[in-house]
Amino acid sequence: MKTHNILYFVSIIIVLTCSSFIETTDVDTRKKFVVVLDAGHGGKDPGNLGNGYKEKDIALKIVLAVGKELEKNPNIKVIYTRKKDEFIDLFVRGKIANKAKADLFVSVHCDSHNSQAYGAGTFVLGTHRNKTNFEVAKKENSVIFLEEDYEKNYAGFDPNSPESVMSILLTQEEYLDQSIKLAGLIQNNFANKLKRKDRKVKQAGFIVLHQTVMPSVLVELGFLTNRKEGAYLNSKNGQREMSMAIKDAILEYKSGLDKNVTNYNVVESISTNAVEIDDIIYKVQISASSKSIETKSYNFKGLDDISKIQEGSLYKYYYGNTSNYDTANGFVQEAKTKGYKSCFIVAFKDGKKIPLSEALKSTSN
Ligand SMILES: [Zn+2]
């Protein structure tokens, strides 16, 4: 009887302890701002080896330094996709972030080139608009060939095929504004505080960003292949400076959210020259007329977002306005169902019409 009582008592204690434990962790994770830090490459994949430096090691050192600083803030929880030199599949990195319901995903890499190119850039997911961006993504994506079952895990994705990369669904679109905001803050710190060459905020088709469902950026710290920059990134001082710049940007981003949760207009606060997102715009031409018609939806079978551009004696009417070719294709389908059977996509660069083939060539070749 006595033992029975003790057991009963002990089990009550256990239940109470467990439930209070569950409650506190629940409250903790709900309140904390979760940042997932992703050191590129690792294990059998060294990343680029410019000038003999190892991308995987530099990325890890920077990530650990960023994390160590962020962890000083009691309101931030840091999760690492790797804390040591090990190989992690790209899709697993995204899974880690999604499972943690992270508020931010920051992937850190170093670039390489066969020239003495240098400078720091930050990428958000998107349809790359030029060969350089495509090449950067291709290099970072090619790691999936080292993974087992990559055909299965990436549904036939081929990093070497621009079309394949173009076809990535923009699961990140919802988070694009915030991703650009963070990327802009990071670039501002690199360029203004550290006087690094600013390679700006760009879009490209990185698989690792495609896998995540939260604002996500990929930082290319600089070029290991550049003699001076490689030495800087490999140095203690360089790593300290670059990691502080990233850490500060994450804190600035977070305090922006804290201060102005409801009215958080992210894109406006970045200087426009830091963003090369909107250089090519696609619209769908639905009609042309010598008459100037008001761009009201009732004049265009219910389609809104109509723009009118005069060309010579003709007014051309366009539906939609997007920097994403896939989205433009969606607009075409929509316009066709409304009866604009012969509508087609037109590309604009810096406000000027350019041949579609040229716009696509700059993204795919
Ligand atoms: Zn890399």
mmCIF file of C-alpha atoms and ligand atoms in Angstrom:
data_model
loop_
_atom_site.group_PDB
_atom_site.id
_atom_site.type_symbol
_atom_site.label_atom_id
_atom_site.label_comp_id
_atom_site.label_asym_id
_atom_site.label_seq_id
_atom_site.Cartn_x
_atom_site.Cartn_y
_atom_site.Cartn_z
ATOM 1 C CA MET A 1 0.000 0.000 0.000
ATOM 2 C CA LYS A 2 2.774 2.345 0.964
ATOM 3 C CA THR A 3 4.697 1.667 -2.256
ATOM 4 C CA HIS A 4 1.520 2.161 -4.167
ATOM 5 C CA ASN A 5 1.039 5.603 -2.654
ATOM 6 C CA ILE A 6 4.573 6.610 -3.432
ATOM 7 C CA LEU A 7 4.213 5.448 -7.014
ATOM 8 C CA TYR A 8 1.007 7.402 -7.306
ATOM 9 C CA PHE A 9 2.688 10.482 -5.930
ATOM 10 C CA VAL A 10 5.693 10.099 -8.205
ATOM 11 C CA SER A 11 3.544 9.694 -11.276
ATOM 12 C CA ILE A 12 1.605 12.844 -10.432
ATOM 13 C CA ILE A 13 4.878 14.722 -10.129
ATOM 14 C CA ILE A 14 5.983 13.356 -13.496
ATOM 15 C CA VAL A 15 2.739 14.366 -15.160
ATOM 16 C CA LEU A 16 2.925 17.850 -13.661
ATOM 17 C CA THR A 17 6.548 18.285 -14.680
ATOM 18 C CA CYS A 18 5.879 17.105 -18.206
ATOM 19 C CA SER A 19 2.881 19.303 -18.739
ATOM 20 C CA SER A 20 4.632 22.380 -17.429
ATOM 21 C CA PHE A 21 7.600 21.510 -19.638
ATOM 22 C CA ILE A 22 5.368 21.213 -22.682
ATOM 23 C CA GLU A 23 3.703 24.514 -21.862
ATOM 24 C CA THR A 24 6.921 26.445 -21.467
ATOM 25 C CA THR A 25 8.448 25.111 -24.676
ATOM 26 C CA ASP A 26 5.217 25.908 -26.440
ATOM 27 C CA VAL A 27 5.281 29.480 -25.200
ATOM 28 C CA ASP A 28 8.978 29.748 -26.000
ATOM 29 C CA THR A 29 8.702 28.674 -29.601
ATOM 30 C CA ARG A 30 5.652 30.811 -30.146
ATOM 31 C CA LYS A 31 7.280 33.957 -28.854
ATOM 32 C CA LYS A 32 10.746 33.491 -30.245
ATOM 33 C CA PHE A 33 11.861 34.647 -33.625
ATOM 34 C CA VAL A 34 13.326 31.578 -35.283
ATOM 35 C CA VAL A 35 16.273 32.014 -37.619
ATOM 36 C CA VAL A 36 17.609 29.070 -39.593
ATOM 37 C CA LEU A 37 21.239 29.502 -40.587
ATOM 38 C CA ASP A 38 22.411 27.343 -43.443
ATOM 39 C CA ALA A 39 26.121 26.933 -44.063
ATOM 40 C CA GLY A 40 26.455 25.945 -47.706
ATOM 41 C CA HIS A 41 28.013 22.622 -48.726
ATOM 42 C CA GLY A 42 29.892 20.386 -46.249
ATOM 43 C CA GLY A 43 31.332 16.896 -45.977
ATOM 44 C CA LYS A 44 32.098 15.359 -49.370
ATOM 45 C CA ASP A 45 30.990 18.602 -51.021
ATOM 46 C CA PRO A 46 33.651 21.252 -50.333
ATOM 47 C CA GLY A 47 31.959 23.945 -52.413
ATOM 48 C CA ASN A 48 34.365 26.053 -54.416
ATOM 49 C CA LEU A 49 38.077 25.883 -53.706
ATOM 50 C CA GLY A 50 39.207 29.221 -55.118
ATOM 51 C CA ASN A 51 42.833 29.995 -54.262
ATOM 52 C CA GLY A 52 42.873 26.857 -52.119
ATOM 53 C CA TYR A 53 40.318 28.264 -49.650
ATOM 54 C CA LYS A 54 37.371 26.046 -48.790
ATOM 55 C CA GLU A 55 33.894 27.455 -49.263
ATOM 56 C CA LYS A 56 32.349 24.892 -46.901
ATOM 57 C CA ASP A 57 34.667 25.923 -44.048
ATOM 58 C CA ILE A 58 34.288 29.673 -44.513
ATOM 59 C CA ALA A 59 30.501 29.385 -44.802
ATOM 60 C CA LEU A 60 30.374 27.336 -41.602
ATOM 61 C CA LYS A 61 32.597 29.727 -39.645
ATOM 62 C CA ILE A 62 30.499 32.713 -40.690
ATOM 63 C CA VAL A 63 27.233 30.939 -39.884
ATOM 64 C CA LEU A 64 28.439 29.873 -36.442
ATOM 65 C CA ALA A 65 29.602 33.436 -35.714
ATOM 66 C CA VAL A 66 26.265 34.901 -36.860
ATOM 67 C CA GLY A 67 24.412 32.360 -34.724
ATOM 68 C CA LYS A 68 26.548 32.966 -31.659
ATOM 69 C CA GLU A 69 25.738 36.677 -31.794
ATOM 70 C CA LEU A 70 22.031 36.165 -32.482
ATOM 71 C CA GLU A 71 21.751 33.712 -29.595
ATOM 72 C CA LYS A 72 22.634 36.551 -27.224
ATOM 73 C CA ASN A 73 19.156 37.887 -27.914
ATOM 74 C CA PRO A 74 16.714 35.990 -25.688
ATOM 75 C CA ASN A 75 13.911 36.524 -28.177
ATOM 76 C CA ILE A 76 15.720 34.760 -30.974
ATOM 77 C CA LYS A 77 16.082 31.050 -31.493
ATOM 78 C CA VAL A 78 18.807 29.930 -33.879
ATOM 79 C CA ILE A 79 18.709 26.632 -35.727
ATOM 80 C CA TYR A 80 21.606 25.416 -37.829
ATOM 81 C CA THR A 81 21.263 23.067 -40.788
ATOM 82 C CA ARG A 82 24.773 21.917 -39.942
ATOM 83 C CA LYS A 83 27.170 22.794 -37.145
ATOM 84 C CA LYS A 84 30.039 20.711 -38.394
ATOM 85 C CA ASP A 85 31.662 19.495 -41.568
ATOM 86 C CA GLU A 86 28.972 17.158 -42.876
ATOM 87 C CA PHE A 87 27.032 16.646 -46.074
ATOM 88 C CA ILE A 88 23.364 17.646 -45.915
ATOM 89 C CA ASP A 89 21.015 17.213 -48.882
ATOM 90 C CA LEU A 90 19.588 20.488 -50.132
ATOM 91 C CA PHE A 91 15.994 19.400 -49.644
ATOM 92 C CA VAL A 92 16.761 18.408 -46.049
ATOM 93 C CA ARG A 93 17.990 21.940 -45.341
ATOM 94 C CA GLY A 94 14.614 23.303 -46.378
ATOM 95 C CA LYS A 95 12.826 20.640 -44.373
ATOM 96 C CA ILE A 96 14.715 21.625 -41.228
ATOM 97 C CA ALA A 97 13.574 25.220 -41.673
ATOM 98 C CA ASN A 98 9.980 24.308 -42.464
ATOM 99 C CA LYS A 99 9.731 21.938 -39.536
ATOM 100 C CA ALA A 100 10.999 24.653 -37.203
ATOM 101 C CA LYS A 101 8.396 27.052 -38.646
ATOM 102 C CA ALA A 102 11.277 29.461 -38.998
ATOM 103 C CA ASP A 103 10.794 33.187 -39.511
ATOM 104 C CA LEU A 104 13.894 33.469 -41.661
ATOM 105 C CA PHE A 105 16.178 31.226 -43.646
ATOM 106 C CA VAL A 106 19.666 32.478 -44.439
ATOM 107 C CA SER A 107 21.981 30.386 -46.571
ATOM 108 C CA VAL A 108 25.645 31.395 -46.723
ATOM 109 C CA HIS A 109 28.020 30.703 -49.609
ATOM 110 C CA CYS A 110 31.115 31.987 -51.372
ATOM 111 C CA ASP A 111 31.279 32.551 -55.097
ATOM 112 C CA SER A 112 33.916 31.659 -57.664
ATOM 113 C CA HIS A 113 34.752 32.791 -61.155
ATOM 114 C CA ASN A 114 37.448 32.264 -63.741
ATOM 115 C CA SER A 115 38.103 36.016 -63.778
ATOM 116 C CA GLN A 116 39.183 38.230 -60.893
ATOM 117 C CA ALA A 117 35.519 39.163 -60.304
ATOM 118 C CA TYR A 118 34.775 40.212 -56.736
ATOM 119 C CA GLY A 119 32.060 41.598 -54.510
ATOM 120 C CA ALA A 120 29.252 40.430 -52.248
ATOM 121 C CA GLY A 121 25.709 39.742 -53.409
ATOM 122 C CA THR A 122 22.498 38.416 -51.921
ATOM 123 C CA PHE A 123 19.948 36.359 -53.787
ATOM 124 C CA VAL A 124 16.251 35.748 -53.379
ATOM 125 C CA LEU A 125 14.428 33.062 -55.291
ATOM 126 C CA GLY A 126 13.101 33.992 -58.669
ATOM 127 C CA THR A 127 13.453 33.458 -62.338
ATOM 128 C CA HIS A 128 17.003 34.518 -63.030
ATOM 129 C CA ARG A 129 17.171 37.214 -65.623
ATOM 130 C CA ASN A 130 20.630 36.858 -66.904
ATOM 131 C CA LYS A 131 23.364 34.391 -67.566
ATOM 132 C CA THR A 132 25.445 35.427 -64.569
ATOM 133 C CA ASN A 133 22.633 34.823 -62.106
ATOM 134 C CA PHE A 134 21.856 31.518 -63.780
ATOM 135 C CA GLU A 135 25.477 30.421 -63.536
ATOM 136 C CA VAL A 136 25.628 31.229 -59.821
ATOM 137 C CA ALA A 137 22.475 29.210 -59.166
ATOM 138 C CA LYS A 138 23.688 26.385 -61.391
ATOM 139 C CA LYS A 139 26.903 26.069 -59.428
ATOM 140 C CA GLU A 140 25.111 26.035 -56.094
ATOM 141 C CA ASN A 141 22.398 23.667 -57.334
ATOM 142 C CA SER A 142 24.769 21.149 -58.905
ATOM 143 C CA VAL A 143 25.420 19.720 -55.459
ATOM 144 C CA ILE A 144 22.274 17.622 -55.826
ATOM 145 C CA PHE A 145 24.241 15.338 -58.163
ATOM 146 C CA LEU A 146 26.165 14.253 -55.088
ATOM 147 C CA GLU A 147 22.953 13.232 -53.362
ATOM 148 C CA GLU A 148 21.452 9.797 -53.577
ATOM 149 C CA ASP A 149 17.973 9.635 -55.072
ATOM 150 C CA TYR A 150 18.179 13.172 -56.337
ATOM 151 C CA GLU A 151 15.852 12.364 -59.249
ATOM 152 C CA LYS A 152 13.228 11.315 -56.771
ATOM 153 C CA ASN A 153 13.722 14.155 -54.322
ATOM 154 C CA TYR A 154 13.718 16.939 -56.887
ATOM 155 C CA ALA A 155 11.170 15.556 -59.349
ATOM 156 C CA GLY A 156 13.388 15.513 -62.424
ATOM 157 C CA PHE A 157 14.899 18.916 -61.787
ATOM 158 C CA ASP A 158 18.012 19.484 -63.891
ATOM 159 C CA PRO A 159 20.299 22.264 -62.626
ATOM 160 C CA ASN A 160 22.026 22.434 -66.022
ATOM 161 C CA SER A 161 18.840 23.231 -67.884
ATOM 162 C CA PRO A 162 17.712 26.857 -67.824
ATOM 163 C CA GLU A 163 14.198 25.703 -68.752
ATOM 164 C CA SER A 164 14.158 23.354 -65.811
ATOM 165 C CA VAL A 165 15.224 26.114 -63.458
ATOM 166 C CA MET A 166 12.696 28.461 -65.064
ATOM 167 C CA SER A 167 10.000 25.943 -64.375
ATOM 168 C CA ILE A 168 10.534 26.063 -60.625
ATOM 169 C CA LEU A 169 7.248 27.020 -59.130
ATOM 170 C CA LEU A 170 7.541 30.204 -57.208
ATOM 171 C CA THR A 171 6.581 28.847 -53.830
ATOM 172 C CA GLN A 172 8.598 31.718 -52.477
ATOM 173 C CA GLU A 173 6.511 34.396 -54.143
ATOM 174 C CA GLU A 174 4.472 34.997 -51.012
ATOM 175 C CA TYR A 175 7.639 35.819 -49.106
ATOM 176 C CA LEU A 176 9.385 37.711 -51.850
ATOM 177 C CA ASP A 177 8.870 41.172 -50.353
ATOM 178 C CA GLN A 178 10.288 40.170 -46.997
ATOM 179 C CA SER A 179 13.118 38.239 -48.601
ATOM 180 C CA ILE A 180 14.048 41.305 -50.629
ATOM 181 C CA LYS A 181 13.852 43.423 -47.492
ATOM 182 C CA LEU A 182 16.318 41.242 -45.624
ATOM 183 C CA ALA A 183 18.553 40.885 -48.676
ATOM 184 C CA GLY A 184 18.576 44.683 -49.037
ATOM 185 C CA LEU A 185 19.567 45.162 -45.398
ATOM 186 C CA ILE A 186 22.380 42.647 -45.751
ATOM 187 C CA GLN A 187 23.651 44.310 -48.922
ATOM 188 C CA ASN A 188 23.436 47.767 -47.321
ATOM 189 C CA ASN A 189 25.661 46.574 -44.504
ATOM 190 C CA PHE A 190 28.145 44.902 -46.844
ATOM 191 C CA ALA A 191 28.336 47.927 -49.107
ATOM 192 C CA ASN A 192 28.025 50.839 -46.677
ATOM 193 C CA LYS A 193 29.474 49.579 -43.411
ATOM 194 C CA LEU A 194 32.159 47.320 -44.826
ATOM 195 C CA LYS A 195 32.699 49.003 -48.194
ATOM 196 C CA ARG A 196 32.538 45.677 -49.999
ATOM 197 C CA LYS A 197 31.781 45.852 -53.693
ATOM 198 C CA ASP A 198 27.984 45.750 -53.950
ATOM 199 C CA ARG A 199 26.759 43.035 -56.303
ATOM 200 C CA LYS A 200 23.253 43.895 -55.133
ATOM 201 C CA VAL A 201 20.085 41.981 -54.524
ATOM 202 C CA LYS A 202 19.296 39.568 -57.326
ATOM 203 C CA GLN A 203 16.886 36.821 -58.182
ATOM 204 C CA ALA A 204 17.881 33.360 -59.315
ATOM 205 C CA GLY A 205 16.624 29.801 -59.147
ATOM 206 C CA PHE A 206 18.334 28.326 -56.109
ATOM 207 C CA ILE A 207 16.830 24.986 -55.127
ATOM 208 C CA VAL A 208 17.674 25.470 -51.479
ATOM 209 C CA LEU A 209 15.514 28.622 -51.402
ATOM 210 C CA HIS A 210 12.774 26.912 -53.348
ATOM 211 C CA GLN A 211 12.310 24.331 -50.607
ATOM 212 C CA THR A 212 11.503 26.787 -47.835
ATOM 213 C CA VAL A 213 8.201 28.403 -46.873
ATOM 214 C CA MET A 214 9.418 31.567 -45.172
ATOM 215 C CA PRO A 215 11.422 34.647 -46.183
ATOM 216 C CA SER A 216 14.694 33.219 -47.447
ATOM 217 C CA VAL A 217 17.920 34.598 -48.843
ATOM 218 C CA LEU A 218 21.192 33.194 -50.091
ATOM 219 C CA VAL A 219 24.289 35.265 -49.407
ATOM 220 C CA GLU A 220 27.316 35.044 -51.680
ATOM 221 C CA LEU A 221 29.922 36.586 -49.391
ATOM 222 C CA GLY A 222 32.403 37.178 -52.168
ATOM 223 C CA PHE A 223 34.738 35.389 -54.550
ATOM 224 C CA LEU A 224 37.315 32.998 -53.161
ATOM 225 C CA THR A 225 38.861 33.017 -56.630
ATOM 226 C CA ASN A 226 39.695 36.697 -56.259
ATOM 227 C CA ARG A 227 43.083 36.909 -54.599
ATOM 228 C CA LYS A 228 42.290 39.813 -52.295
ATOM 229 C CA GLU A 229 38.699 38.889 -51.521
ATOM 230 C CA GLY A 230 39.528 35.218 -50.989
ATOM 231 C CA ALA A 231 42.188 36.183 -48.447
ATOM 232 C CA TYR A 232 39.765 38.569 -46.728
ATOM 233 C CA LEU A 233 37.005 35.969 -46.464
ATOM 234 C CA ASN A 234 39.456 33.399 -45.192
ATOM 235 C CA SER A 235 40.794 35.784 -42.524
ATOM 236 C CA LYS A 236 39.528 36.041 -38.954
ATOM 237 C CA ASN A 237 38.868 39.733 -39.400
ATOM 238 C CA GLY A 238 36.967 39.237 -42.654
ATOM 239 C CA GLN A 239 34.826 36.524 -41.156
ATOM 240 C CA ARG A 240 34.095 38.634 -38.100
ATOM 241 C CA GLU A 241 33.115 41.668 -40.181
ATOM 242 C CA MET A 242 30.956 39.743 -42.625
ATOM 243 C CA SER A 243 29.174 37.799 -39.903
ATOM 244 C CA MET A 244 28.471 40.999 -37.933
ATOM 245 C CA ALA A 245 27.037 42.593 -41.072
ATOM 246 C CA ILE A 246 24.666 39.659 -41.560
ATOM 247 C CA LYS A 247 23.762 39.534 -37.864
ATOM 248 C CA ASP A 248 23.020 43.276 -37.803
ATOM 249 C CA ALA A 249 20.828 42.949 -40.881
ATOM 250 C CA ILE A 250 18.816 40.138 -39.302
ATOM 251 C CA LEU A 251 18.326 42.236 -36.146
ATOM 252 C CA GLU A 252 17.325 45.271 -38.220
ATOM 253 C CA TYR A 253 14.854 43.116 -40.109
ATOM 254 C CA LYS A 254 13.427 41.775 -36.869
ATOM 255 C CA SER A 255 13.107 45.188 -35.240
ATOM 256 C CA GLY A 256 11.371 46.414 -38.397
ATOM 257 C CA LEU A 257 8.816 43.658 -37.918
ATOM 258 C CA ASP A 258 8.483 44.379 -34.194
ATOM 259 C CA LYS A 259 7.974 48.106 -34.705
ATOM 260 C CA ASN A 260 5.540 47.984 -37.511
ATOM 261 C CA VAL A 261 3.844 44.672 -37.764
ATOM 262 C CA THR A 262 0.739 45.781 -39.571
ATOM 263 C CA ASN A 263 2.085 48.436 -41.860
ATOM 264 C CA TYR A 264 5.285 46.865 -42.961
ATOM 265 C CA ASN A 265 5.978 48.018 -46.453
ATOM 266 C CA VAL A 266 9.170 46.235 -47.117
ATOM 267 C CA VAL A 267 10.181 47.023 -50.640
ATOM 268 C CA GLU A 268 9.879 50.782 -50.357
ATOM 269 C CA SER A 269 12.492 51.120 -47.681
ATOM 270 C CA ILE A 270 15.244 49.672 -49.830
ATOM 271 C CA SER A 271 17.060 52.039 -52.117
ATOM 272 C CA THR A 272 15.883 51.062 -55.556
ATOM 273 C CA ASN A 273 19.350 50.860 -57.004
ATOM 274 C CA ALA A 274 20.077 48.001 -54.649
ATOM 275 C CA VAL A 275 17.473 45.843 -56.315
ATOM 276 C CA GLU A 276 17.731 44.531 -59.822
ATOM 277 C CA ILE A 277 14.474 42.676 -59.647
ATOM 278 C CA ASP A 278 12.308 44.569 -62.054
ATOM 279 C CA ASP A 279 14.602 45.067 -64.994
ATOM 280 C CA ILE A 280 12.422 42.974 -67.301
ATOM 281 C CA ILE A 281 8.651 43.242 -67.159
ATOM 282 C CA TYR A 282 6.177 41.058 -69.015
ATOM 283 C CA LYS A 283 2.716 42.220 -70.023
ATOM 284 C CA VAL A 284 0.118 40.502 -72.164
ATOM 285 C CA GLN A 285 -1.000 42.466 -75.199
ATOM 286 C CA ILE A 286 -4.725 41.899 -75.588
ATOM 287 C CA SER A 287 -5.671 44.459 -78.210
ATOM 288 C CA ALA A 288 -4.594 47.422 -80.299
ATOM 289 C CA SER A 289 -6.763 50.260 -81.470
ATOM 290 C CA SER A 290 -6.545 53.716 -82.970
ATOM 291 C CA LYS A 291 -8.993 54.784 -80.281
ATOM 292 C CA SER A 292 -7.922 55.706 -76.800
ATOM 293 C CA ILE A 293 -10.081 53.710 -74.428
ATOM 294 C CA GLU A 294 -10.203 54.147 -70.678
ATOM 295 C CA THR A 295 -8.352 51.319 -68.965
ATOM 296 C CA LYS A 296 -11.339 50.278 -66.884
ATOM 297 C CA SER A 297 -12.045 46.611 -66.413
ATOM 298 C CA TYR A 298 -15.542 46.947 -67.893
ATOM 299 C CA ASN A 299 -13.933 47.957 -71.196
ATOM 300 C CA PHE A 300 -11.808 44.813 -71.148
ATOM 301 C CA LYS A 301 -14.199 41.962 -70.424
ATOM 302 C CA GLY A 302 -13.677 42.247 -66.702
ATOM 303 C CA LEU A 303 -9.877 42.121 -66.733
ATOM 304 C CA ASP A 304 -8.260 44.653 -64.467
ATOM 305 C CA ASP A 305 -4.653 45.831 -64.264
ATOM 306 C CA ILE A 306 -4.886 47.084 -67.847
ATOM 307 C CA SER A 307 -2.268 49.460 -69.170
ATOM 308 C CA LYS A 308 -2.287 51.513 -72.336
ATOM 309 C CA ILE A 309 0.804 52.388 -74.330
ATOM 310 C CA GLN A 310 0.709 54.601 -77.401
ATOM 311 C CA GLU A 311 2.832 53.477 -80.324
ATOM 312 C CA GLY A 312 2.636 55.771 -83.332
ATOM 313 C CA SER A 313 -1.026 56.161 -84.155
ATOM 314 C CA LEU A 314 -2.022 53.016 -82.285
ATOM 315 C CA TYR A 315 -2.928 52.461 -78.668
ATOM 316 C CA LYS A 316 -1.894 49.074 -77.383
ATOM 317 C CA TYR A 317 -3.636 47.556 -74.420
ATOM 318 C CA TYR A 318 -1.906 45.236 -72.044
ATOM 319 C CA TYR A 319 -3.125 42.994 -69.291
ATOM 320 C CA GLY A 320 -0.981 42.312 -66.223
ATOM 321 C CA ASN A 321 2.461 43.419 -65.200
ATOM 322 C CA THR A 322 4.955 40.929 -63.864
ATOM 323 C CA SER A 323 8.653 40.257 -63.767
ATOM 324 C CA ASN A 324 7.945 36.557 -63.852
ATOM 325 C CA TYR A 325 7.549 34.884 -67.228
ATOM 326 C CA ASP A 326 5.574 31.973 -65.760
ATOM 327 C CA THR A 327 3.109 34.397 -64.219
ATOM 328 C CA ALA A 328 2.792 36.149 -67.576
ATOM 329 C CA ASN A 329 1.897 32.816 -69.155
ATOM 330 C CA GLY A 330 -0.840 32.509 -66.551
ATOM 331 C CA PHE A 331 -2.129 35.946 -67.626
ATOM 332 C CA VAL A 332 -2.258 34.716 -71.237
ATOM 333 C CA GLN A 333 -4.434 31.767 -70.254
ATOM 334 C CA GLU A 334 -6.689 34.068 -68.273
ATOM 335 C CA ALA A 335 -7.024 36.585 -71.124
ATOM 336 C CA LYS A 336 -7.766 33.779 -73.569
ATOM 337 C CA THR A 337 -10.599 32.447 -71.455
ATOM 338 C CA LYS A 338 -12.018 35.991 -71.490
ATOM 339 C CA GLY A 339 -12.004 35.881 -75.286
ATOM 340 C CA TYR A 340 -8.700 37.507 -76.208
ATOM 341 C CA LYS A 341 -7.755 34.471 -78.293
ATOM 342 C CA SER A 342 -4.735 35.990 -80.017
ATOM 343 C CA CYS A 343 -3.176 37.718 -77.038
ATOM 344 C CA PHE A 344 0.555 37.375 -76.516
ATOM 345 C CA ILE A 345 3.344 38.262 -74.109
ATOM 346 C CA VAL A 346 5.405 41.396 -74.622
ATOM 347 C CA ALA A 347 8.623 42.093 -72.744
ATOM 348 C CA PHE A 348 9.785 45.507 -71.545
ATOM 349 C CA LYS A 349 13.146 46.472 -70.265
ATOM 350 C CA ASP A 350 13.496 49.759 -68.396
ATOM 351 C CA GLY A 351 10.107 50.697 -69.794
ATOM 352 C CA LYS A 352 11.098 50.013 -73.403
ATOM 353 C CA LYS A 353 9.685 47.189 -75.463
ATOM 354 C CA ILE A 354 12.257 44.516 -76.289
ATOM 355 C CA PRO A 355 11.888 41.320 -78.330
ATOM 356 C CA LEU A 356 10.599 38.470 -76.199
ATOM 357 C CA SER A 357 13.386 36.253 -77.487
ATOM 358 C CA GLU A 358 15.900 38.749 -76.145
ATOM 359 C CA ALA A 359 14.235 38.856 -72.735
ATOM 360 C CA LEU A 360 14.183 35.081 -72.533
ATOM 361 C CA LYS A 361 17.666 34.723 -73.919
ATOM 362 C CA SER A 362 19.007 36.959 -71.195
ATOM 363 C CA THR A 363 17.407 34.623 -68.667
ATOM 364 C CA SER A 364 18.188 31.303 -70.263
ATOM 365 C CA ASN A 365 21.403 31.496 -72.193
HETATM 366 ZN ZN ZN B 1 28.092 27.527 -52.498
#
